[in-house]
Amino acid sequence: MNSVRVNLGSRSYDIALTSGDSKSVGAFVRAGLPKTTTALVVGDSNTQLHGRVLETALIASGFRTAFAPVPAGEPSKCLEQLSALYDALYGLAADRQTCVVAVGGGVIGDLAGFAAATYNRGLPLVMVPTSLLAMVDSSVGGKTGINHPKGKNLIGAFHQPAGVWIDLALLTTLPEREYLSGLAEVVKYGVILDSDFFSYLEANTRAVRERQPEVLLHVVGRCCRLKADVVEKDEYETTGLRAVLNYGHTFAHGFETLAGYGTLLHGEAVAIGMTCAATLAERLGLVGADFVSRQTDLLVALGLPTAPGHSYPTEELISVMRRDKKAVGGQMRFILPTRLGEVKLFDDVPEPLVRAVLQSH
Amino acid sequence: MNSVRVNLGSRSYDIALTSGDSKSVGAFVRAGLPKTTTALVVGDSNTQLHGRVLETALIASGFRTAFAPVPAGEPSKCLEQLSALYDALYGLAADRQTCVVAVGGGVIGDLAGFAAATYNRGLPLVMVPTSLLAMVDSSVGGKTGINHPKGKNLIGAFHQPAGVWIDLALLTTLPEREYLSGLAEVVKYGVILDSDFFSYLEANTRAVRERQPEVLLHVVGRCCRLKADVVEKDEYETTGLRAVLNYGHTFAHGFETLAGYGTLLHGEAVAIGMTCAATLAERLGLVGADFVSRQTDLLVALGLPTAPGHSYPTEELISVMRRDKKAVGGQMRFILPTRLGEVKLFDDVPEPLVRAVLQSH
Ligand SMILES: NC(=O)c1ccc[n+]([C@@H]2O[C@H](COP(=O)([O-])OP(=O)(O)OC[C@H]3O[C@@H](n4cnc5c(N)ncnc54)[C@H](O)[C@@H]3O)[C@@H](O)[C@H]2O)c1
Ligand SMILES: NC(=O)c1ccc[n+]([C@@H]2O[C@H](COP(=O)([O-])OP(=O)(O)OC[C@H]3O[C@@H](n4cnc5c(N)ncnc54)[C@H](O)[C@@H]3O)[C@@H](O)[C@H]2O)c1
Ligand SMILES: [Zn+2]
Ligand SMILES: [Zn+2]
């Protein structure tokens, strides 16, 4: 079994990379959490079947379990669903060792993770990501949370999982559009941290789109390692290092908010946002036109959008972007490429340039 | 100015002990939080005036502020009030440096502290405790949280404040019964950690009850130091050391729950709980009858109850105590005295003995 170690002192954990081996999840949980006897498995309507299989495996390994179903979709990252998970934990007579097992995409991971972070002031959490985005991004790094009616992920806590169990076979049921959306974050890792990985993706677009198992294993494993490297250096997003992961995200946040959640998938917005960021970097003279086109070509080859399908009022986009929580004191901040495989934080980008980039897309 | 330092590495902070010196709060906040420019002041209907004075002082020091009023009382530790604080933070356009200033008793501290812990994955928090209980206990140590309909403090997070500002003059408006209730925790510190302090209290019951300023300064300062010592050794309640603070609390939890929150004040329940715990320790042969009567005499001299005014069904008490979050796997655990100034954790107390103690009270 392949695995990636996330080194965070007493909060270190393993990301197991498996394929179709649910039976071993019990041993994995027990190795990380020797004192745990009960587990709450959380899944949504689309991941429920995967969740039930895992639950059965946990029961076979001697855990007492319950299953908490959550409606699929972003609106479930809310206080009401959080409250329902608290009720489920109470119903299970959860103690401080009870483990929350999040089986789903980023929505389930964020919601169940936040419930784990805040029930009894912190329960152990095992992430079982089922979407590509969750495998390469949301399940690693300890960010959990829900949305505020006025802003995405505005409520949350850092809470590292006790382990991440990735079963690549679960991706077979993931709808095409969701899969492609996850590829945007995959491309992001190449751009911000690893030009070799970017080249690997360029050379394997077809195999990636076809979800070929050995390519998936390499892609997911590499993304987890790259994200873990960043998280290890800036666990709580205080040194600024972790901010590199936000490449394309300030723009994406604007498009996602104005489109209304659900219209644009997160990865689609990130693909568009990365294109805006690359254009901005080019106008600032940080990279050449070749950089922008290489990134655009790869995104397009992977079936991702590079411009919003719809035109949004620039002033509204700017106003949302200024309220982005990465902003400090109303000042927009951008992570921009300086070459393939390297990005830096810029907090003094002239607003007219940002406007111009938004108007050109 | 007296102060107590809480040493927790990068999360270290000062507890300032002042009297009637609100003007200096701005400098105190600035010293701890040089990057902060905005503050949300939270208070309840009874602490609102104190909160407004502090808000004025913060404005005079150049902070941009807003005031968020919360209804007084335990029921405010709920998702609805939490949600209202999130809205207030959003309304203030809070960024990651925005500081939450909790001006009130334990309810405001726990609620506003949890909002700070979870908004934007963690905002700095300044505690301005206004009840005796909050000064000596809840504002120090980083526990924040709200209640679940089924259990007190079931939802929460560890989030250390950036500073604690204690103004002893604020106690002048605290109702007598609330003040006495806070004294139960004061006695607790003597019993669990400091027999000299216990003797000091015995020698000064009258001055303590009259809230004489120099006695208050010593009492509050000593309790903060004692609590800080424990928290420094077991910040996240993992080593078991912090559990000593729960002396009397497993029983108290039973009485509070069955009386219905609001009937018995927390400190009153703790006084009764400590009496039960002392009796249990005596029956186990851990301490002599002299210990029990010394503790009872001090509690009575300080105007505190030592038995529930009402008799509760023993089985229901036991059932609540078993569900106490200090319990592990349904097994009750008790912190019991072995001599004045020392307690230990016992997780193998025969249940019939517990029953007998409950029936004798
Ligand atoms: N915590 C973090 O660090 C972090 C990072 C990035 C994104 N996020 C969050 O993640 C969320 C987006 O994650 P997502 O794209 O996984 O969304 P999601 O959880 O909504 O999953 C997308 C859709 O795919 C379905 N699905 C998931 N796995 C499936 C499978 N194996 N088979 C069939 N259907 C499946 C889901 O039911 C849902 O309908 C956002 O809320 C975002 O804020 C968090
Ligand atoms: N976080 C912790 O470590 C910790 C520790 C112990 C208790 N607690 C929590 O603290 C809460 C109890 O705290 P509390 O006893 O302070 O309750 P509280 O906050 O409800 O205050 C008690 C009453 O006194 C009023 N009040 C407070 N200060 C006043 C003042 N200066 N003048 C006039 N009125 C004033 C309040 O409005 C309230 O009506 C409980 O919810 C308990 O769970 C938390
Ligand atoms: Zn993303
Ligand atoms: Zn207490």
JSON list of C-alpha atoms in Angstrom, two decimals, chain B residues 76-247:
[
{"chain": "B", "resi": 76, "resn": "SER", "atom": "CA", "xyz": [-27.74, 32.20, 25.01]},
{"chain": "B", "resi": 77, "resn": "LYS", "atom": "CA", "xyz": [-25.01, 29.57, 24.69]},
{"chain": "B", "resi": 78, "resn": "CYS", "atom": "CA", "xyz": [-26.80, 28.25, 21.59]},
{"chain": "B", "resi": 79, "resn": "LEU", "atom": "CA", "xyz": [-26.42, 28.03, 17.81]},
{"chain": "B", "resi": 80, "resn": "GLU", "atom": "CA", "xyz": [-28.85, 30.93, 17.27]},
{"chain": "B", "resi": 81, "resn": "GLN", "atom": "CA", "xyz": [-26.84, 33.43, 19.34]},
{"chain": "B", "resi": 82, "resn": "LEU", "atom": "CA", "xyz": [-23.64, 32.09, 17.83]},
{"chain": "B", "resi": 83, "resn": "SER", "atom": "CA", "xyz": [-25.09, 32.73, 14.41]},
{"chain": "B", "resi": 84, "resn": "ALA", "atom": "CA", "xyz": [-26.00, 36.31, 15.45]},
{"chain": "B", "resi": 85, "resn": "LEU", "atom": "CA", "xyz": [-22.37, 36.92, 16.44]},
{"chain": "B", "resi": 86, "resn": "TYR", "atom": "CA", "xyz": [-21.19, 35.60, 13.06]},
{"chain": "B", "resi": 87, "resn": "ASP", "atom": "CA", "xyz": [-23.57, 38.11, 11.46]},
{"chain": "B", "resi": 88, "resn": "ALA", "atom": "CA", "xyz": [-22.17, 40.92, 13.63]},
{"chain": "B", "resi": 89, "resn": "LEU", "atom": "CA", "xyz": [-18.62, 39.97, 12.62]},
{"chain": "B", "resi": 90, "resn": "TYR", "atom": "CA", "xyz": [-19.62, 39.92, 8.99]},
{"chain": "B", "resi": 91, "resn": "GLY", "atom": "CA", "xyz": [-21.33, 43.31, 9.43]},
{"chain": "B", "resi": 92, "resn": "LEU", "atom": "CA", "xyz": [-18.10, 44.70, 10.85]},
{"chain": "B", "resi": 93, "resn": "ALA", "atom": "CA", "xyz": [-16.25, 43.36, 7.76]},
{"chain": "B", "resi": 94, "resn": "ALA", "atom": "CA", "xyz": [-14.04, 41.39, 10.13]},
{"chain": "B", "resi": 95, "resn": "ASP", "atom": "CA", "xyz": [-10.66, 40.31, 8.79]},
{"chain": "B", "resi": 96, "resn": "ARG", "atom": "CA", "xyz": [-8.30, 37.76, 10.33]},
{"chain": "B", "resi": 97, "resn": "GLN", "atom": "CA", "xyz": [-6.95, 40.28, 12.84]},
{"chain": "B", "resi": 98, "resn": "THR", "atom": "CA", "xyz": [-10.32, 41.52, 14.09]},
{"chain": "B", "resi": 99, "resn": "CYS", "atom": "CA", "xyz": [-10.53, 40.98, 17.81]},
{"chain": "B", "resi": 100, "resn": "VAL", "atom": "CA", "xyz": [-13.54, 39.70, 19.73]},
{"chain": "B", "resi": 101, "resn": "VAL", "atom": "CA", "xyz": [-13.83, 41.29, 23.17]},
{"chain": "B", "resi": 102, "resn": "ALA", "atom": "CA", "xyz": [-16.04, 39.26, 25.51]},
{"chain": "B", "resi": 103, "resn": "VAL", "atom": "CA", "xyz": [-17.40, 41.45, 28.30]},
{"chain": "B", "resi": 104, "resn": "GLY", "atom": "CA", "xyz": [-19.44, 39.35, 30.66]},
{"chain": "B", "resi": 105, "resn": "GLY", "atom": "CA", "xyz": [-19.66, 36.23, 32.73]},
{"chain": "B", "resi": 106, "resn": "GLY", "atom": "CA", "xyz": [-18.91, 32.70, 31.60]},
{"chain": "B", "resi": 107, "resn": "VAL", "atom": "CA", "xyz": [-21.83, 32.68, 29.21]},
{"chain": "B", "resi": 108, "resn": "ILE", "atom": "CA", "xyz": [-20.53, 35.60, 27.17]},
{"chain": "B", "resi": 109, "resn": "GLY", "atom": "CA", "xyz": [-16.96, 34.33, 27.42]},
{"chain": "B", "resi": 110, "resn": "ASP", "atom": "CA", "xyz": [-17.86, 30.85, 26.21]},
{"chain": "B", "resi": 111, "resn": "LEU", "atom": "CA", "xyz": [-20.20, 32.04, 23.44]},
{"chain": "B", "resi": 112, "resn": "ALA", "atom": "CA", "xyz": [-18.10, 34.95, 22.12]},
{"chain": "B", "resi": 113, "resn": "GLY", "atom": "CA", "xyz": [-14.98, 32.84, 22.58]},
{"chain": "B", "resi": 114, "resn": "PHE", "atom": "CA", "xyz": [-16.44, 30.07, 20.42]},
{"chain": "B", "resi": 115, "resn": "ALA", "atom": "CA", "xyz": [-17.46, 32.60, 17.77]},
{"chain": "B", "resi": 116, "resn": "ALA", "atom": "CA", "xyz": [-13.86, 33.87, 17.81]},
{"chain": "B", "resi": 117, "resn": "ALA", "atom": "CA", "xyz": [-12.56, 30.31, 17.61]},
{"chain": "B", "resi": 118, "resn": "THR", "atom": "CA", "xyz": [-14.61, 29.50, 14.54]},
{"chain": "B", "resi": 119, "resn": "TYR", "atom": "CA", "xyz": [-15.02, 32.70, 12.50]},
{"chain": "B", "resi": 120, "resn": "ASN", "atom": "CA", "xyz": [-12.51, 32.78, 9.67]},
{"chain": "B", "resi": 121, "resn": "ARG", "atom": "CA", "xyz": [-10.97, 29.70, 11.37]},
{"chain": "B", "resi": 122, "resn": "GLY", "atom": "CA", "xyz": [-9.95, 31.73, 14.39]},
{"chain": "B", "resi": 123, "resn": "LEU", "atom": "CA", "xyz": [-9.94, 35.39, 15.43]},
{"chain": "B", "resi": 124, "resn": "PRO", "atom": "CA", "xyz": [-8.01, 36.83, 18.37]},
{"chain": "B", "resi": 125, "resn": "LEU", "atom": "CA", "xyz": [-10.03, 36.99, 21.57]},
{"chain": "B", "resi": 126, "resn": "VAL", "atom": "CA", "xyz": [-9.77, 39.27, 24.58]},
{"chain": "B", "resi": 127, "resn": "MET", "atom": "CA", "xyz": [-11.63, 38.19, 27.67]},
{"chain": "B", "resi": 128, "resn": "VAL", "atom": "CA", "xyz": [-13.02, 40.85, 30.00]},
{"chain": "B", "resi": 129, "resn": "PRO", "atom": "CA", "xyz": [-14.67, 38.73, 32.69]},
{"chain": "B", "resi": 130, "resn": "THR", "atom": "CA", "xyz": [-17.28, 40.54, 34.76]},
{"chain": "B", "resi": 131, "resn": "SER", "atom": "CA", "xyz": [-18.50, 37.76, 37.07]},
{"chain": "B", "resi": 132, "resn": "LEU", "atom": "CA", "xyz": [-16.33, 36.25, 39.78]},
{"chain": "B", "resi": 133, "resn": "LEU", "atom": "CA", "xyz": [-16.69, 32.83, 38.18]},
{"chain": "B", "resi": 134, "resn": "ALA", "atom": "CA", "xyz": [-15.47, 34.16, 34.87]},
{"chain": "B", "resi": 135, "resn": "MET", "atom": "CA", "xyz": [-12.52, 35.94, 36.50]},
{"chain": "B", "resi": 136, "resn": "VAL", "atom": "CA", "xyz": [-11.25, 32.92, 38.40]},
{"chain": "B", "resi": 137, "resn": "ASP", "atom": "CA", "xyz": [-12.21, 30.20, 36.00]},
{"chain": "B", "resi": 138, "resn": "SER", "atom": "CA", "xyz": [-13.91, 30.47, 32.63]},
{"chain": "B", "resi": 139, "resn": "SER", "atom": "CA", "xyz": [-11.88, 33.30, 31.10]},
{"chain": "B", "resi": 140, "resn": "VAL", "atom": "CA", "xyz": [-8.57, 31.53, 31.68]},
{"chain": "B", "resi": 141, "resn": "GLY", "atom": "CA", "xyz": [-7.57, 28.36, 29.87]},
{"chain": "B", "resi": 142, "resn": "GLY", "atom": "CA", "xyz": [-9.00, 28.52, 26.39]},
{"chain": "B", "resi": 143, "resn": "LYS", "atom": "CA", "xyz": [-12.16, 26.47, 26.68]},
{"chain": "B", "resi": 144, "resn": "THR", "atom": "CA", "xyz": [-14.95, 27.98, 24.63]},
{"chain": "B", "resi": 145, "resn": "GLY", "atom": "CA", "xyz": [-18.28, 26.56, 23.61]},
{"chain": "B", "resi": 146, "resn": "ILE", "atom": "CA", "xyz": [-22.01, 26.39, 23.56]},
{"chain": "B", "resi": 147, "resn": "ASN", "atom": "CA", "xyz": [-24.63, 23.93, 24.78]},
{"chain": "B", "resi": 148, "resn": "HIS", "atom": "CA", "xyz": [-26.37, 21.17, 22.87]},
{"chain": "B", "resi": 149, "resn": "PRO", "atom": "CA", "xyz": [-30.07, 20.74, 23.69]},
{"chain": "B", "resi": 150, "resn": "LYS", "atom": "CA", "xyz": [-29.04, 17.43, 25.27]},
{"chain": "B", "resi": 151, "resn": "GLY", "atom": "CA", "xyz": [-25.87, 18.46, 27.07]},
{"chain": "B", "resi": 152, "resn": "LYS", "atom": "CA", "xyz": [-23.99, 21.42, 28.45]},
{"chain": "B", "resi": 153, "resn": "ASN", "atom": "CA", "xyz": [-20.81, 22.57, 26.68]},
{"chain": "B", "resi": 154, "resn": "LEU", "atom": "CA", "xyz": [-21.06, 19.65, 24.27]},
{"chain": "B", "resi": 155, "resn": "ILE", "atom": "CA", "xyz": [-20.04, 21.86, 21.35]},
{"chain": "B", "resi": 156, "resn": "GLY", "atom": "CA", "xyz": [-16.84, 23.84, 21.58]},
{"chain": "B", "resi": 157, "resn": "ALA", "atom": "CA", "xyz": [-13.20, 24.35, 20.83]},
{"chain": "B", "resi": 158, "resn": "PHE", "atom": "CA", "xyz": [-9.96, 25.12, 22.58]},
{"chain": "B", "resi": 159, "resn": "HIS", "atom": "CA", "xyz": [-9.05, 28.70, 21.71]},
{"chain": "B", "resi": 160, "resn": "GLN", "atom": "CA", "xyz": [-6.67, 30.58, 23.96]},
{"chain": "B", "resi": 161, "resn": "PRO", "atom": "CA", "xyz": [-7.34, 34.30, 24.40]},
{"chain": "B", "resi": 162, "resn": "ALA", "atom": "CA", "xyz": [-4.73, 36.85, 23.32]},
{"chain": "B", "resi": 163, "resn": "GLY", "atom": "CA", "xyz": [-5.19, 38.48, 26.71]},
{"chain": "B", "resi": 164, "resn": "VAL", "atom": "CA", "xyz": [-7.49, 38.64, 29.75]},
{"chain": "B", "resi": 165, "resn": "TRP", "atom": "CA", "xyz": [-8.39, 42.03, 31.20]},
{"chain": "B", "resi": 166, "resn": "ILE", "atom": "CA", "xyz": [-9.72, 41.73, 34.74]},
{"chain": "B", "resi": 167, "resn": "ASP", "atom": "CA", "xyz": [-11.18, 44.89, 36.25]},
{"chain": "B", "resi": 168, "resn": "LEU", "atom": "CA", "xyz": [-12.14, 44.05, 39.83]},
{"chain": "B", "resi": 169, "resn": "ALA", "atom": "CA", "xyz": [-14.28, 47.18, 40.06]},
{"chain": "B", "resi": 170, "resn": "LEU", "atom": "CA", "xyz": [-16.75, 45.53, 37.66]},
{"chain": "B", "resi": 171, "resn": "LEU", "atom": "CA", "xyz": [-17.68, 43.13, 40.44]},
{"chain": "B", "resi": 172, "resn": "THR", "atom": "CA", "xyz": [-19.49, 45.90, 42.35]},
{"chain": "B", "resi": 173, "resn": "THR", "atom": "CA", "xyz": [-22.56, 45.45, 40.15]},
{"chain": "B", "resi": 174, "resn": "LEU", "atom": "CA", "xyz": [-22.57, 41.63, 40.34]},
{"chain": "B", "resi": 175, "resn": "PRO", "atom": "CA", "xyz": [-25.64, 40.31, 42.24]},
{"chain": "B", "resi": 176, "resn": "GLU", "atom": "CA", "xyz": [-24.89, 38.69, 45.60]},
{"chain": "B", "resi": 177, "resn": "ARG", "atom": "CA", "xyz": [-26.02, 35.20, 44.61]},
{"chain": "B", "resi": 178, "resn": "GLU", "atom": "CA", "xyz": [-23.81, 35.25, 41.51]},
{"chain": "B", "resi": 179, "resn": "TYR", "atom": "CA", "xyz": [-20.87, 36.44, 43.58]},
{"chain": "B", "resi": 180, "resn": "LEU", "atom": "CA", "xyz": [-21.28, 33.67, 46.16]},
{"chain": "B", "resi": 181, "resn": "SER", "atom": "CA", "xyz": [-21.65, 31.13, 43.39]},
{"chain": "B", "resi": 182, "resn": "GLY", "atom": "CA", "xyz": [-18.24, 32.17, 42.06]},
{"chain": "B", "resi": 183, "resn": "LEU", "atom": "CA", "xyz": [-16.74, 31.55, 45.49]},
{"chain": "B", "resi": 184, "resn": "ALA", "atom": "CA", "xyz": [-17.41, 27.83, 45.10]},
{"chain": "B", "resi": 185, "resn": "GLU", "atom": "CA", "xyz": [-14.74, 27.66, 42.39]},
{"chain": "B", "resi": 186, "resn": "VAL", "atom": "CA", "xyz": [-12.44, 29.72, 44.62]},
{"chain": "B", "resi": 187, "resn": "VAL", "atom": "CA", "xyz": [-12.78, 27.16, 47.41]},
{"chain": "B", "resi": 188, "resn": "LYS", "atom": "CA", "xyz": [-12.23, 24.43, 44.83]},
{"chain": "B", "resi": 189, "resn": "TYR", "atom": "CA", "xyz": [-8.76, 25.76, 44.02]},
{"chain": "B", "resi": 190, "resn": "GLY", "atom": "CA", "xyz": [-7.82, 25.62, 47.69]},
{"chain": "B", "resi": 191, "resn": "VAL", "atom": "CA", "xyz": [-9.02, 22.05, 48.06]},
{"chain": "B", "resi": 192, "resn": "ILE", "atom": "CA", "xyz": [-7.43, 20.69, 44.90]},
{"chain": "B", "resi": 193, "resn": "LEU", "atom": "CA", "xyz": [-4.14, 22.58, 44.78]},
{"chain": "B", "resi": 194, "resn": "ASP", "atom": "CA", "xyz": [-3.30, 24.88, 47.66]},
{"chain": "B", "resi": 195, "resn": "SER", "atom": "CA", "xyz": [-3.99, 24.22, 51.33]},
{"chain": "B", "resi": 196, "resn": "ASP", "atom": "CA", "xyz": [-2.41, 27.57, 52.33]},
{"chain": "B", "resi": 197, "resn": "PHE", "atom": "CA", "xyz": [-4.88, 29.35, 50.13]},
{"chain": "B", "resi": 198, "resn": "PHE", "atom": "CA", "xyz": [-7.67, 27.30, 51.70]},
{"chain": "B", "resi": 199, "resn": "SER", "atom": "CA", "xyz": [-6.49, 28.47, 55.13]},
{"chain": "B", "resi": 200, "resn": "TYR", "atom": "CA", "xyz": [-6.34, 32.07, 53.89]},
{"chain": "B", "resi": 201, "resn": "LEU", "atom": "CA", "xyz": [-9.97, 31.79, 52.84]},
{"chain": "B", "resi": 202, "resn": "GLU", "atom": "CA", "xyz": [-10.95, 30.31, 56.20]},
{"chain": "B", "resi": 203, "resn": "ALA", "atom": "CA", "xyz": [-9.27, 33.25, 57.93]},
{"chain": "B", "resi": 204, "resn": "ASN", "atom": "CA", "xyz": [-10.94, 35.86, 55.71]},
{"chain": "B", "resi": 205, "resn": "THR", "atom": "CA", "xyz": [-14.48, 34.67, 55.06]},
{"chain": "B", "resi": 206, "resn": "ARG", "atom": "CA", "xyz": [-15.99, 37.98, 56.10]},
{"chain": "B", "resi": 207, "resn": "ALA", "atom": "CA", "xyz": [-13.65, 40.17, 54.04]},
{"chain": "B", "resi": 208, "resn": "VAL", "atom": "CA", "xyz": [-14.19, 37.84, 51.10]},
{"chain": "B", "resi": 209, "resn": "ARG", "atom": "CA", "xyz": [-17.95, 38.08, 51.36]},
{"chain": "B", "resi": 210, "resn": "GLU", "atom": "CA", "xyz": [-17.70, 41.88, 51.65]},
{"chain": "B", "resi": 211, "resn": "ARG", "atom": "CA", "xyz": [-15.61, 41.95, 48.47]},
{"chain": "B", "resi": 212, "resn": "GLN", "atom": "CA", "xyz": [-12.83, 43.95, 50.12]},
{"chain": "B", "resi": 213, "resn": "PRO", "atom": "CA", "xyz": [-10.57, 45.16, 47.30]},
{"chain": "B", "resi": 214, "resn": "GLU", "atom": "CA", "xyz": [-7.18, 43.97, 48.59]},
{"chain": "B", "resi": 215, "resn": "VAL", "atom": "CA", "xyz": [-8.63, 40.57, 49.50]},
{"chain": "B", "resi": 216, "resn": "LEU", "atom": "CA", "xyz": [-10.27, 40.30, 46.07]},
{"chain": "B", "resi": 217, "resn": "LEU", "atom": "CA", "xyz": [-6.98, 41.12, 44.40]},
{"chain": "B", "resi": 218, "resn": "HIS", "atom": "CA", "xyz": [-5.24, 38.32, 46.27]},
{"chain": "B", "resi": 219, "resn": "VAL", "atom": "CA", "xyz": [-8.05, 35.82, 45.77]},
{"chain": "B", "resi": 220, "resn": "VAL", "atom": "CA", "xyz": [-8.55, 36.44, 42.06]},
{"chain": "B", "resi": 221, "resn": "GLY", "atom": "CA", "xyz": [-4.82, 36.65, 41.34]},
{"chain": "B", "resi": 222, "resn": "ARG", "atom": "CA", "xyz": [-4.12, 33.42, 43.20]},
{"chain": "B", "resi": 223, "resn": "CYS", "atom": "CA", "xyz": [-6.94, 31.52, 41.47]},
{"chain": "B", "resi": 224, "resn": "CYS", "atom": "CA", "xyz": [-5.77, 32.72, 38.04]},
{"chain": "B", "resi": 225, "resn": "ARG", "atom": "CA", "xyz": [-2.21, 31.59, 38.84]},
{"chain": "B", "resi": 226, "resn": "LEU", "atom": "CA", "xyz": [-3.41, 28.18, 40.03]},
{"chain": "B", "resi": 227, "resn": "LYS", "atom": "CA", "xyz": [-5.60, 27.66, 37.01]},
{"chain": "B", "resi": 228, "resn": "ALA", "atom": "CA", "xyz": [-2.82, 28.84, 34.68]},
{"chain": "B", "resi": 229, "resn": "ASP", "atom": "CA", "xyz": [-0.41, 26.32, 36.27]},
{"chain": "B", "resi": 230, "resn": "VAL", "atom": "CA", "xyz": [-2.79, 23.49, 35.47]},
{"chain": "B", "resi": 231, "resn": "VAL", "atom": "CA", "xyz": [-3.57, 24.69, 31.96]},
{"chain": "B", "resi": 232, "resn": "GLU", "atom": "CA", "xyz": [0.14, 25.09, 31.20]},
{"chain": "B", "resi": 233, "resn": "LYS", "atom": "CA", "xyz": [0.64, 21.42, 32.02]},
{"chain": "B", "resi": 234, "resn": "ASP", "atom": "CA", "xyz": [-2.34, 20.11, 30.07]},
{"chain": "B", "resi": 235, "resn": "GLU", "atom": "CA", "xyz": [-3.59, 22.64, 27.59]},
{"chain": "B", "resi": 236, "resn": "TYR", "atom": "CA", "xyz": [-5.85, 20.26, 25.65]},
{"chain": "B", "resi": 237, "resn": "GLU", "atom": "CA", "xyz": [-7.00, 18.05, 28.50]},
{"chain": "B", "resi": 238, "resn": "THR", "atom": "CA", "xyz": [-5.13, 15.07, 27.16]},
{"chain": "B", "resi": 239, "resn": "THR", "atom": "CA", "xyz": [-2.74, 14.09, 29.94]},
{"chain": "B", "resi": 240, "resn": "GLY", "atom": "CA", "xyz": [-5.46, 13.95, 32.58]},
{"chain": "B", "resi": 241, "resn": "LEU", "atom": "CA", "xyz": [-3.80, 16.68, 34.66]},
{"chain": "B", "resi": 242, "resn": "ARG", "atom": "CA", "xyz": [-6.37, 19.31, 33.76]},
{"chain": "B", "resi": 243, "resn": "ALA", "atom": "CA", "xyz": [-9.07, 17.01, 35.04]},
{"chain": "B", "resi": 244, "resn": "VAL", "atom": "CA", "xyz": [-8.29, 18.07, 38.61]},
{"chain": "B", "resi": 245, "resn": "LEU", "atom": "CA", "xyz": [-10.28, 21.24, 37.84]},
{"chain": "B", "resi": 246, "resn": "ASN", "atom": "CA", "xyz": [-13.35, 19.04, 37.54]},
{"chain": "B", "resi": 247, "resn": "TYR", "atom": "CA", "xyz": [-13.38, 18.32, 41.25]}
]
